[in-house]
Amino acid sequence: MNKSNHLNESVIFPKGEKITNNYFIGTAWLEMLVSTDSTFNCPIGNVTFEPGARNNWHKHAGGQILLVTGGKGYYQEEGKPVQVLHEGDVVKILPDVKHWHGATPDSWFTHIAISTNVQMGGNEWLEPVTDDEYNNLK
Amino acid sequence: MNKSNHLNESVIFPKGEKITNNYFIGTAWLEMLVSTDSTFNCPIGNVTFEPGARNNWHKHAGGQILLVTGGKGYYQEEGKPVQVLHEGDVVKILPDVKHWHGATPDSWFTHIAISTNVQMGGNEWLEPVTDDEYNNLK
């Protein structure tokens, strides 16, 4: 089984359903492991991106933590160079920091997304990461 | 490579250092992926238990979520039957619920522990899970 097929079937946690909102380019899947509630204030999702897929620029009012479980991905904060992510990487996204994440052009990518302090508010979705931006990352 | 050796080397995230406090029976390892802070309020640790290792009965003031990444383990709440845990399982531990977790006698066990709402307080450590309790689980 090659690496792409393996990630296609999810890494440890279920791959879930295709994301159908308008905040992604390309195909990504989401399985909620913990839903949004007022007990834990900490929804957790397993997100899988096909090669080239990425979410729009966005912000989290209470922050978010990414635990990378497989593949190769990108994470970028506004005004900063892109970071290449691999299995075992941890990304701490501070509240209100504009950023995006997704797969590299040549690899699937899977991460667990842990949204923190959601009692402070949700996500603010912004503009897409255009093909021009994505194909000319520095 | 057999399953025990694989888990011995950690599953995805680093195994970290041996836990040296008095709240565990047997050997367990901890790698903090996100430390305790007032930004995320959500410390995250990767915990690996050798076969037979388990933590004491305890409570979390703000709750905790376990994401099982490998091996076979036990989770038990006071007054309830033990649950057997496998890769991909998610455990939602409500605030102030007395419980313990650890490996089965014949397997390593690894989980990610996500402590929630830590601004509400920390852990309350209680009595050990005795050999008599552990060897006679129902």
mmCIF file with all atom_site columns, N, CA, C and O in Angstrom, chain B residues 66-116:
data_model
loop_
_atom_site.group_PDB
_atom_site.id
_atom_site.type_symbol
_atom_site.label_atom_id
_atom_site.label_alt_id
_atom_site.label_comp_id
_atom_site.label_asym_id
_atom_site.label_entity_id
_atom_site.label_seq_id
_atom_site.pdbx_PDB_ins_code
_atom_site.Cartn_x
_atom_site.Cartn_y
_atom_site.Cartn_z
_atom_site.occupancy
_atom_site.B_iso_or_equiv
_atom_site.pdbx_formal_charge
_atom_site.auth_seq_id
_atom_site.auth_comp_id
_atom_site.auth_asym_id
_atom_site.auth_atom_id
_atom_site.pdbx_PDB_model_num
ATOM 1   N N  . LEU B 1 66  ? -9.371  11.758 25.589 1.00 0.00 ? 66  LEU B N  1
ATOM 2   C CA . LEU B 1 66  ? -8.307  10.841 25.185 1.00 0.00 ? 66  LEU B CA 1
ATOM 3   C C  . LEU B 1 66  ? -8.526  10.423 23.731 1.00 0.00 ? 66  LEU B C  1
ATOM 4   O O  . LEU B 1 66  ? -9.635  10.012 23.363 1.00 0.00 ? 66  LEU B O  1
ATOM 5   N N  . LEU B 1 67  ? -7.475  10.513 22.927 1.00 0.00 ? 67  LEU B N  1
ATOM 6   C CA . LEU B 1 67  ? -7.488  10.006 21.548 1.00 0.00 ? 67  LEU B CA 1
ATOM 7   C C  . LEU B 1 67  ? -6.504  8.844  21.504 1.00 0.00 ? 67  LEU B C  1
ATOM 8   O O  . LEU B 1 67  ? -5.289  9.045  21.677 1.00 0.00 ? 67  LEU B O  1
ATOM 9   N N  . VAL B 1 68  ? -7.014  7.647  21.285 1.00 0.00 ? 68  VAL B N  1
ATOM 10  C CA . VAL B 1 68  ? -6.158  6.456  21.348 1.00 0.00 ? 68  VAL B CA 1
ATOM 11  C C  . VAL B 1 68  ? -5.435  6.273  20.013 1.00 0.00 ? 68  VAL B C  1
ATOM 12  O O  . VAL B 1 68  ? -6.076  6.145  18.964 1.00 0.00 ? 68  VAL B O  1
ATOM 13  N N  . THR B 1 69  ? -4.095  6.247  20.069 1.00 0.00 ? 69  THR B N  1
ATOM 14  C CA . THR B 1 69  ? -3.317  6.137  18.830 1.00 0.00 ? 69  THR B CA 1
ATOM 15  C C  . THR B 1 69  ? -2.712  4.754  18.636 1.00 0.00 ? 69  THR B C  1
ATOM 16  O O  . THR B 1 69  ? -2.241  4.454  17.526 1.00 0.00 ? 69  THR B O  1
ATOM 17  N N  . GLY B 1 70  ? -2.687  3.909  19.670 1.00 0.00 ? 70  GLY B N  1
ATOM 18  C CA . GLY B 1 70  ? -2.147  2.576  19.451 1.00 0.00 ? 70  GLY B CA 1
ATOM 19  C C  . GLY B 1 70  ? -2.234  1.676  20.662 1.00 0.00 ? 70  GLY B C  1
ATOM 20  O O  . GLY B 1 70  ? -2.365  2.130  21.798 1.00 0.00 ? 70  GLY B O  1
ATOM 21  N N  . GLY B 1 71  ? -2.174  0.375  20.417 1.00 0.00 ? 71  GLY B N  1
ATOM 22  C CA . GLY B 1 71  ? -2.157  -0.609 21.497 1.00 0.00 ? 71  GLY B CA 1
ATOM 23  C C  . GLY B 1 71  ? -3.540  -0.908 22.028 1.00 0.00 ? 71  GLY B C  1
ATOM 24  O O  . GLY B 1 71  ? -4.552  -0.638 21.379 1.00 0.00 ? 71  GLY B O  1
ATOM 25  N N  . LYS B 1 72  ? -3.575  -1.464 23.230 1.00 0.00 ? 72  LYS B N  1
ATOM 26  C CA . LYS B 1 72  ? -4.844  -1.843 23.862 1.00 0.00 ? 72  LYS B CA 1
ATOM 27  C C  . LYS B 1 72  ? -4.821  -1.347 25.299 1.00 0.00 ? 72  LYS B C  1
ATOM 28  O O  . LYS B 1 72  ? -3.831  -1.577 26.009 1.00 0.00 ? 72  LYS B O  1
ATOM 29  N N  . GLY B 1 73  ? -5.876  -0.670 25.711 1.00 0.00 ? 73  GLY B N  1
ATOM 30  C CA . GLY B 1 73  ? -5.873  -0.106 27.056 1.00 0.00 ? 73  GLY B CA 1
ATOM 31  C C  . GLY B 1 73  ? -7.204  -0.248 27.751 1.00 0.00 ? 73  GLY B C  1
ATOM 32  O O  . GLY B 1 73  ? -8.182  -0.768 27.187 1.00 0.00 ? 73  GLY B O  1
ATOM 33  N N  . TYR B 1 74  ? -7.217  0.202  28.983 1.00 0.00 ? 74  TYR B N  1
ATOM 34  C CA . TYR B 1 74  ? -8.419  0.205  29.820 1.00 0.00 ? 74  TYR B CA 1
ATOM 35  C C  . TYR B 1 74  ? -8.781  1.638  30.190 1.00 0.00 ? 74  TYR B C  1
ATOM 36  O O  . TYR B 1 74  ? -7.895  2.470  30.427 1.00 0.00 ? 74  TYR B O  1
ATOM 37  N N  . TYR B 1 75  ? -10.084 1.894  30.314 1.00 0.00 ? 75  TYR B N  1
ATOM 38  C CA . TYR B 1 75  ? -10.592 3.139  30.897 1.00 0.00 ? 75  TYR B CA 1
ATOM 39  C C  . TYR B 1 75  ? -11.750 2.758  31.792 1.00 0.00 ? 75  TYR B C  1
ATOM 40  O O  . TYR B 1 75  ? -12.635 1.988  31.384 1.00 0.00 ? 75  TYR B O  1
ATOM 41  N N  . GLN B 1 76  ? -11.745 3.278  33.004 1.00 0.00 ? 76  GLN B N  1
ATOM 42  C CA . GLN B 1 76  ? -12.840 2.950  33.923 1.00 0.00 ? 76  GLN B CA 1
ATOM 43  C C  . GLN B 1 76  ? -13.238 4.165  34.737 1.00 0.00 ? 76  GLN B C  1
ATOM 44  O O  . GLN B 1 76  ? -12.383 4.883  35.269 1.00 0.00 ? 76  GLN B O  1
ATOM 45  N N  . GLU B 1 77  ? -14.555 4.388  34.810 1.00 0.00 ? 77  GLU B N  1
ATOM 46  C CA . GLU B 1 77  ? -15.107 5.392  35.718 1.00 0.00 ? 77  GLU B CA 1
ATOM 47  C C  . GLU B 1 77  ? -15.618 4.678  36.966 1.00 0.00 ? 77  GLU B C  1
ATOM 48  O O  . GLU B 1 77  ? -16.088 3.535  36.892 1.00 0.00 ? 77  GLU B O  1
ATOM 49  N N  . GLU B 1 78  ? -15.545 5.375  38.095 1.00 0.00 ? 78  GLU B N  1
ATOM 50  C CA . GLU B 1 78  ? -15.966 4.796  39.375 1.00 0.00 ? 78  GLU B CA 1
ATOM 51  C C  . GLU B 1 78  ? -17.402 4.253  39.286 1.00 0.00 ? 78  GLU B C  1
ATOM 52  O O  . GLU B 1 78  ? -18.309 4.960  38.816 1.00 0.00 ? 78  GLU B O  1
ATOM 53  N N  . GLY B 1 79  ? -17.564 3.008  39.727 1.00 0.00 ? 79  GLY B N  1
ATOM 54  C CA . GLY B 1 79  ? -18.894 2.409  39.771 1.00 0.00 ? 79  GLY B CA 1
ATOM 55  C C  . GLY B 1 79  ? -19.379 1.850  38.439 1.00 0.00 ? 79  GLY B C  1
ATOM 56  O O  . GLY B 1 79  ? -20.525 1.394  38.329 1.00 0.00 ? 79  GLY B O  1
ATOM 57  N N  . LYS B 1 80  ? -18.501 1.898  37.410 1.00 0.00 ? 80  LYS B N  1
ATOM 58  C CA . LYS B 1 80  ? -18.900 1.412  36.079 1.00 0.00 ? 80  LYS B CA 1
ATOM 59  C C  . LYS B 1 80  ? -17.957 0.295  35.617 1.00 0.00 ? 80  LYS B C  1
ATOM 60  O O  . LYS B 1 80  ? -16.833 0.190  36.108 1.00 0.00 ? 80  LYS B O  1
ATOM 61  N N  . PRO B 1 81  ? -18.406 -0.512 34.639 1.00 0.00 ? 81  PRO B N  1
ATOM 62  C CA . PRO B 1 81  ? -17.516 -1.552 34.098 1.00 0.00 ? 81  PRO B CA 1
ATOM 63  C C  . PRO B 1 81  ? -16.338 -0.918 33.357 1.00 0.00 ? 81  PRO B C  1
ATOM 64  O O  . PRO B 1 81  ? -16.438 0.218  32.879 1.00 0.00 ? 81  PRO B O  1
ATOM 65  N N  . VAL B 1 82  ? -15.245 -1.664 33.278 1.00 0.00 ? 82  VAL B N  1
ATOM 66  C CA . VAL B 1 82  ? -14.085 -1.177 32.522 1.00 0.00 ? 82  VAL B CA 1
ATOM 67  C C  . VAL B 1 82  ? -14.417 -1.171 31.030 1.00 0.00 ? 82  VAL B C  1
ATOM 68  O O  . VAL B 1 82  ? -15.208 -1.994 30.554 1.00 0.00 ? 82  VAL B O  1
ATOM 69  N N  . GLN B 1 83  ? -13.833 -0.222 30.295 1.00 0.00 ? 83  GLN B N  1
ATOM 70  C CA . GLN B 1 83  ? -13.934 -0.208 28.825 1.00 0.00 ? 83  GLN B CA 1
ATOM 71  C C  . GLN B 1 83  ? -12.576 -0.572 28.237 1.00 0.00 ? 83  GLN B C  1
ATOM 72  O O  . GLN B 1 83  ? -11.555 -0.063 28.698 1.00 0.00 ? 83  GLN B O  1
ATOM 73  N N  . VAL B 1 84  ? -12.582 -1.438 27.236 1.00 0.00 ? 84  VAL B N  1
ATOM 74  C CA . VAL B 1 84  ? -11.337 -1.790 26.553 1.00 0.00 ? 84  VAL B CA 1
ATOM 75  C C  . VAL B 1 84  ? -11.176 -0.852 25.359 1.00 0.00 ? 84  VAL B C  1
ATOM 76  O O  . VAL B 1 84  ? -12.110 -0.669 24.573 1.00 0.00 ? 84  VAL B O  1
ATOM 77  N N  . LEU B 1 85  ? -9.996  -0.246 25.244 1.00 0.00 ? 85  LEU B N  1
ATOM 78  C CA . LEU B 1 85  ? -9.754  0.785  24.219 1.00 0.00 ? 85  LEU B CA 1
ATOM 79  C C  . LEU B 1 85  ? -8.765  0.305  23.169 1.00 0.00 ? 85  LEU B C  1
ATOM 80  O O  . LEU B 1 85  ? -7.787  -0.387 23.489 1.00 0.00 ? 85  LEU B O  1
ATOM 81  N N  . HIS B 1 86  ? -9.019  0.710  21.934 1.00 0.00 ? 86  HIS B N  1
ATOM 82  C CA . HIS B 1 86  ? -8.149  0.382  20.803 1.00 0.00 ? 86  HIS B CA 1
ATOM 83  C C  . HIS B 1 86  ? -7.886  1.641  19.980 1.00 0.00 ? 86  HIS B C  1
ATOM 84  O O  . HIS B 1 86  ? -8.609  2.635  20.097 1.00 0.00 ? 86  HIS B O  1
ATOM 85  N N  . GLU B 1 87  ? -6.901  1.518  19.083 1.00 0.00 ? 87  GLU B N  1
ATOM 86  C CA . GLU B 1 87  ? -6.546  2.583  18.144 1.00 0.00 ? 87  GLU B CA 1
ATOM 87  C C  . GLU B 1 87  ? -7.801  3.200  17.519 1.00 0.00 ? 87  GLU B C  1
ATOM 88  O O  . GLU B 1 87  ? -8.680  2.473  17.051 1.00 0.00 ? 87  GLU B O  1
ATOM 89  N N  . GLY B 1 88  ? -7.880  4.534  17.546 1.00 0.00 ? 88  GLY B N  1
ATOM 90  C CA . GLY B 1 88  ? -9.013  5.231  16.939 1.00 0.00 ? 88  GLY B CA 1
ATOM 91  C C  . GLY B 1 88  ? -10.132 5.546  17.910 1.00 0.00 ? 88  GLY B C  1
ATOM 92  O O  . GLY B 1 88  ? -11.045 6.307  17.564 1.00 0.00 ? 88  GLY B O  1
ATOM 93  N N  . ASP B 1 89  ? -10.088 4.983  19.132 1.00 0.00 ? 89  ASP B N  1
ATOM 94  C CA . ASP B 1 89  ? -11.144 5.286  20.104 1.00 0.00 ? 89  ASP B CA 1
ATOM 95  C C  . ASP B 1 89  ? -10.957 6.689  20.695 1.00 0.00 ? 89  ASP B C  1
ATOM 96  O O  . ASP B 1 89  ? -9.833  7.189  20.823 1.00 0.00 ? 89  ASP B O  1
ATOM 97  N N  . VAL B 1 90  ? -12.071 7.308  21.058 1.00 0.00 ? 90  VAL B N  1
ATOM 98  C CA . VAL B 1 90  ? -12.091 8.638  21.679 1.00 0.00 ? 90  VAL B CA 1
ATOM 99  C C  . VAL B 1 90  ? -12.852 8.532  22.993 1.00 0.00 ? 90  VAL B C  1
ATOM 100 O O  . VAL B 1 90  ? -13.959 7.982  23.018 1.00 0.00 ? 90  VAL B O  1
ATOM 101 N N  . VAL B 1 91  ? -12.263 9.014  24.073 1.00 0.00 ? 91  VAL B N  1
ATOM 102 C CA . VAL B 1 91  ? -12.907 8.974  25.391 1.00 0.00 ? 91  VAL B CA 1
ATOM 103 C C  . VAL B 1 91  ? -13.110 10.404 25.866 1.00 0.00 ? 91  VAL B C  1
ATOM 104 O O  . VAL B 1 91  ? -12.159 11.192 25.903 1.00 0.00 ? 91  VAL B O  1
ATOM 105 N N  . LYS B 1 92  ? -14.357 10.731 26.229 1.00 0.00 ? 92  LYS B N  1
ATOM 106 C CA . LYS B 1 92  ? -14.662 12.071 26.747 1.00 0.00 ? 92  LYS B CA 1
ATOM 107 C C  . LYS B 1 92  ? -14.905 11.955 28.248 1.00 0.00 ? 92  LYS B C  1
ATOM 108 O O  . LYS B 1 92  ? -15.898 11.358 28.673 1.00 0.00 ? 92  LYS B O  1
ATOM 109 N N  . ILE B 1 93  ? -13.997 12.499 29.038 1.00 0.00 ? 93  ILE B N  1
ATOM 110 C CA . ILE B 1 93  ? -14.047 12.394 30.495 1.00 0.00 ? 93  ILE B CA 1
ATOM 111 C C  . ILE B 1 93  ? -14.622 13.693 31.047 1.00 0.00 ? 93  ILE B C  1
ATOM 112 O O  . ILE B 1 93  ? -13.986 14.758 30.960 1.00 0.00 ? 93  ILE B O  1
ATOM 113 N N  . LEU B 1 94  ? -15.808 13.615 31.594 1.00 0.00 ? 94  LEU B N  1
ATOM 114 C CA . LEU B 1 94  ? -16.474 14.819 32.093 1.00 0.00 ? 94  LEU B CA 1
ATOM 115 C C  . LEU B 1 94  ? -15.751 15.377 33.316 1.00 0.00 ? 94  LEU B C  1
ATOM 116 O O  . LEU B 1 94  ? -15.088 14.630 34.051 1.00 0.00 ? 94  LEU B O  1
ATOM 117 N N  . PRO B 1 95  ? -15.878 16.692 33.549 1.00 0.00 ? 95  PRO B N  1
ATOM 118 C CA . PRO B 1 95  ? -15.264 17.288 34.735 1.00 0.00 ? 95  PRO B CA 1
ATOM 119 C C  . PRO B 1 95  ? -15.692 16.555 36.014 1.00 0.00 ? 95  PRO B C  1
ATOM 120 O O  . PRO B 1 95  ? -16.857 16.153 36.147 1.00 0.00 ? 95  PRO B O  1
ATOM 121 N N  . ASP B 1 96  ? -14.723 16.378 36.915 1.00 0.00 ? 96  ASP B N  1
ATOM 122 C CA . ASP B 1 96  ? -14.970 15.844 38.255 1.00 0.00 ? 96  ASP B CA 1
ATOM 123 C C  . ASP B 1 96  ? -15.419 14.389 38.297 1.00 0.00 ? 96  ASP B C  1
ATOM 124 O O  . ASP B 1 96  ? -15.866 13.924 39.355 1.00 0.00 ? 96  ASP B O  1
ATOM 125 N N  . VAL B 1 97  ? -15.306 13.669 37.194 1.00 0.00 ? 97  VAL B N  1
ATOM 126 C CA . VAL B 1 97  ? -15.628 12.230 37.203 1.00 0.00 ? 97  VAL B CA 1
ATOM 127 C C  . VAL B 1 97  ? -14.370 11.449 37.606 1.00 0.00 ? 97  VAL B C  1
ATOM 128 O O  . VAL B 1 97  ? -13.314 11.588 36.983 1.00 0.00 ? 97  VAL B O  1
ATOM 129 N N  . LYS B 1 98  ? -14.510 10.642 38.649 1.00 0.00 ? 98  LYS B N  1
ATOM 130 C CA . LYS B 1 98  ? -13.381 9.833  39.134 1.00 0.00 ? 98  LYS B CA 1
ATOM 131 C C  . LYS B 1 98  ? -13.149 8.664  38.180 1.00 0.00 ? 98  LYS B C  1
ATOM 132 O O  . LYS B 1 98  ? -14.085 7.924  37.875 1.00 0.00 ? 98  LYS B O  1
ATOM 133 N N  . HIS B 1 99  ? -11.888 8.487  37.736 1.00 0.00 ? 99  HIS B N  1
ATOM 134 C CA . HIS B 1 99  ? -11.586 7.477  36.715 1.00 0.00 ? 99  HIS B CA 1
ATOM 135 C C  . HIS B 1 99  ? -10.102 7.134  36.740 1.00 0.00 ? 99  HIS B C  1
ATOM 136 O O  . HIS B 1 99  ? -9.307  7.799  37.409 1.00 0.00 ? 99  HIS B O  1
ATOM 137 N N  . TRP B 1 100 ? -9.734  6.126  35.956 1.00 0.00 ? 100 TRP B N  1
ATOM 138 C CA . TRP B 1 100 ? -8.314  5.817  35.695 1.00 0.00 ? 100 TRP B CA 1
ATOM 139 C C  . TRP B 1 100 ? -8.192  5.244  34.292 1.00 0.00 ? 100 TRP B C  1
ATOM 140 O O  . TRP B 1 100 ? -9.176  4.819  33.698 1.00 0.00 ? 100 TRP B O  1
ATOM 141 N N  . HIS B 1 101 ? -6.956  5.231  33.769 1.00 0.00 ? 101 HIS B N  1
ATOM 142 C CA . HIS B 1 101 ? -6.695  4.613  32.468 1.00 0.00 ? 101 HIS B CA 1
ATOM 143 C C  . HIS B 1 101 ? -5.291  4.039  32.440 1.00 0.00 ? 101 HIS B C  1
ATOM 144 O O  . HIS B 1 101 ? -4.432  4.438  33.219 1.00 0.00 ? 101 HIS B O  1
ATOM 145 N N  . GLY B 1 102 ? -5.083  3.111  31.518 1.00 0.00 ? 102 GLY B N  1
ATOM 146 C CA . GLY B 1 102 ? -3.766  2.499  31.405 1.00 0.00 ? 102 GLY B CA 1
ATOM 147 C C  . GLY B 1 102 ? -3.782  1.372  30.400 1.00 0.00 ? 102 GLY B C  1
ATOM 148 O O  . GLY B 1 102 ? -4.768  1.188  29.672 1.00 0.00 ? 102 GLY B O  1
ATOM 149 N N  . ALA B 1 103 ? -2.680  0.637  30.342 1.00 0.00 ? 103 ALA B N  1
ATOM 150 C CA . ALA B 1 103 ? -2.540  -0.471 29.398 1.00 0.00 ? 103 ALA B CA 1
ATOM 151 C C  . ALA B 1 103 ? -3.245  -1.710 29.927 1.00 0.00 ? 103 ALA B C  1
ATOM 152 O O  . ALA B 1 103 ? -3.506  -1.839 31.129 1.00 0.00 ? 103 ALA B O  1
ATOM 153 N N  . THR B 1 104 ? -3.533  -2.642 29.025 1.00 0.00 ? 104 THR B N  1
ATOM 154 C CA . THR B 1 104 ? -3.948  -3.982 29.458 1.00 0.00 ? 104 THR B CA 1
ATOM 155 C C  . THR B 1 104 ? -2.693  -4.738 29.912 1.00 0.00 ? 104 THR B C  1
ATOM 156 O O  . THR B 1 104 ? -1.568  -4.293 29.670 1.00 0.00 ? 104 THR B O  1
ATOM 157 N N  . PRO B 1 105 ? -2.876  -5.890 30.546 1.00 0.00 ? 105 PRO B N  1
ATOM 158 C CA . PRO B 1 105 ? -1.692  -6.633 31.028 1.00 0.00 ? 105 PRO B CA 1
ATOM 159 C C  . PRO B 1 105 ? -0.784  -7.124 29.900 1.00 0.00 ? 105 PRO B C  1
ATOM 160 O O  . PRO B 1 105 ? 0.407   -7.337 30.115 1.00 0.00 ? 105 PRO B O  1
ATOM 161 N N  . ASP B 1 106 ? -1.341  -7.284 28.693 1.00 0.00 ? 106 ASP B N  1
ATOM 162 C CA . ASP B 1 106 ? -0.588  -7.938 27.610 1.00 0.00 ? 106 ASP B CA 1
ATOM 163 C C  . ASP B 1 106 ? -0.244  -7.006 26.454 1.00 0.00 ? 106 ASP B C  1
ATOM 164 O O  . ASP B 1 106 ? 0.197   -7.473 25.403 1.00 0.00 ? 106 ASP B O  1
ATOM 165 N N  . SER B 1 107 ? -0.449  -5.695 26.615 1.00 0.00 ? 107 SER B N  1
ATOM 166 C CA . SER B 1 107 ? -0.190  -4.790 25.483 1.00 0.00 ? 107 SER B CA 1
ATOM 167 C C  . SER B 1 107 ? 0.310   -3.429 25.933 1.00 0.00 ? 107 SER B C  1
ATOM 168 O O  . SER B 1 107 ? -0.135  -2.893 26.953 1.00 0.00 ? 107 SER B O  1
ATOM 169 N N  . TRP B 1 108 ? 1.172   -2.835 25.141 1.00 0.00 ? 108 TRP B N  1
ATOM 170 C CA . TRP B 1 108 ? 1.467   -1.420 25.255 1.00 0.00 ? 108 TRP B CA 1
ATOM 171 C C  . TRP B 1 108 ? 0.216   -0.632 24.893 1.00 0.00 ? 108 TRP B C  1
ATOM 172 O O  . TRP B 1 108 ? -0.684  -1.151 24.238 1.00 0.00 ? 108 TRP B O  1
ATOM 173 N N  . PHE B 1 109 ? 0.207   0.631  25.286 1.00 0.00 ? 109 PHE B N  1
ATOM 174 C CA . PHE B 1 109 ? -0.965  1.462  25.041 1.00 0.00 ? 109 PHE B CA 1
ATOM 175 C C  . PHE B 1 109 ? -0.497  2.908  24.910 1.00 0.00 ? 109 PHE B C  1
ATOM 176 O O  . PHE B 1 109 ? 0.304   3.371  25.720 1.00 0.00 ? 109 PHE B O  1
ATOM 177 N N  . THR B 1 110 ? -0.965  3.596  23.883 1.00 0.00 ? 110 THR B N  1
ATOM 178 C CA . THR B 1 110 ? -0.588  5.002  23.690 1.00 0.00 ? 110 THR B CA 1
ATOM 179 C C  . THR B 1 110 ? -1.820  5.842  23.398 1.00 0.00 ? 110 THR B C  1
ATOM 180 O O  . THR B 1 110 ? -2.658  5.457  22.574 1.00 0.00 ? 110 THR B O  1
ATOM 181 N N  . HIS B 1 111 ? -1.957  6.960  24.104 1.00 0.00 ? 111 HIS B N  1
ATOM 182 C CA . HIS B 1 111 ? -3.033  7.904  23.800 1.00 0.00 ? 111 HIS B CA 1
ATOM 183 C C  . HIS B 1 111 ? -2.534  9.333  23.906 1.00 0.00 ? 111 HIS B C  1
ATOM 184 O O  . HIS B 1 111 ? -1.562  9.622  24.596 1.00 0.00 ? 111 HIS B O  1
ATOM 185 N N  . ILE B 1 112 ? -3.228  10.205 23.174 1.00 0.00 ? 112 ILE B N  1
ATOM 186 C CA . ILE B 1 112 ? -3.052  11.643 23.330 1.00 0.00 ? 112 ILE B CA 1
ATOM 187 C C  . ILE B 1 112 ? -4.069  12.091 24.378 1.00 0.00 ? 112 ILE B C  1
ATOM 188 O O  . ILE B 1 112 ? -5.245  11.723 24.289 1.00 0.00 ? 112 ILE B O  1
ATOM 189 N N  . ALA B 1 113 ? -3.620  12.842 25.380 1.00 0.00 ? 113 ALA B N  1
ATOM 190 C CA . ALA B 1 113 ? -4.508  13.344 26.441 1.00 0.00 ? 113 ALA B CA 1
ATOM 191 C C  . ALA B 1 113 ? -4.640  14.861 26.292 1.00 0.00 ? 113 ALA B C  1
ATOM 192 O O  . ALA B 1 113 ? -3.637  15.583 26.352 1.00 0.00 ? 113 ALA B O  1
ATOM 193 N N  . ILE B 1 114 ? -5.866  15.313 26.063 1.00 0.00 ? 114 ILE B N  1
ATOM 194 C CA . ILE B 1 114 ? -6.158  16.731 25.852 1.00 0.00 ? 114 ILE B CA 1
ATOM 195 C C  . ILE B 1 114 ? -6.930  17.230 27.061 1.00 0.00 ? 114 ILE B C  1
ATOM 196 O O  . ILE B 1 114 ? -8.097  16.868 27.252 1.00 0.00 ? 114 ILE B O  1
ATOM 197 N N  . SER B 1 115 ? -6.302  18.042 27.878 1.00 0.00 ? 115 SER B N  1
ATOM 198 C CA . SER B 1 115 ? -6.969  18.554 29.083 1.00 0.00 ? 115 SER B CA 1
ATOM 199 C C  . SER B 1 115 ? -7.711  19.830 28.723 1.00 0.00 ? 115 SER B C  1
ATOM 200 O O  . SER B 1 115 ? -7.132  20.752 28.139 1.00 0.00 ? 115 SER B O  1
ATOM 201 N N  . THR B 1 116 ? -8.974  19.877 29.060 1.00 0.00 ? 116 THR B N  1
ATOM 202 C CA . THR B 1 116 ? -9.841  20.975 28.624 1.00 0.00 ? 116 THR B CA 1
ATOM 203 C C  . THR B 1 116 ? -10.179 21.901 29.795 1.00 0.00 ? 116 THR B C  1
ATOM 204 O O  . THR B 1 116 ? -10.179 21.467 30.958 1.00 0.00 ? 116 THR B O  1
#
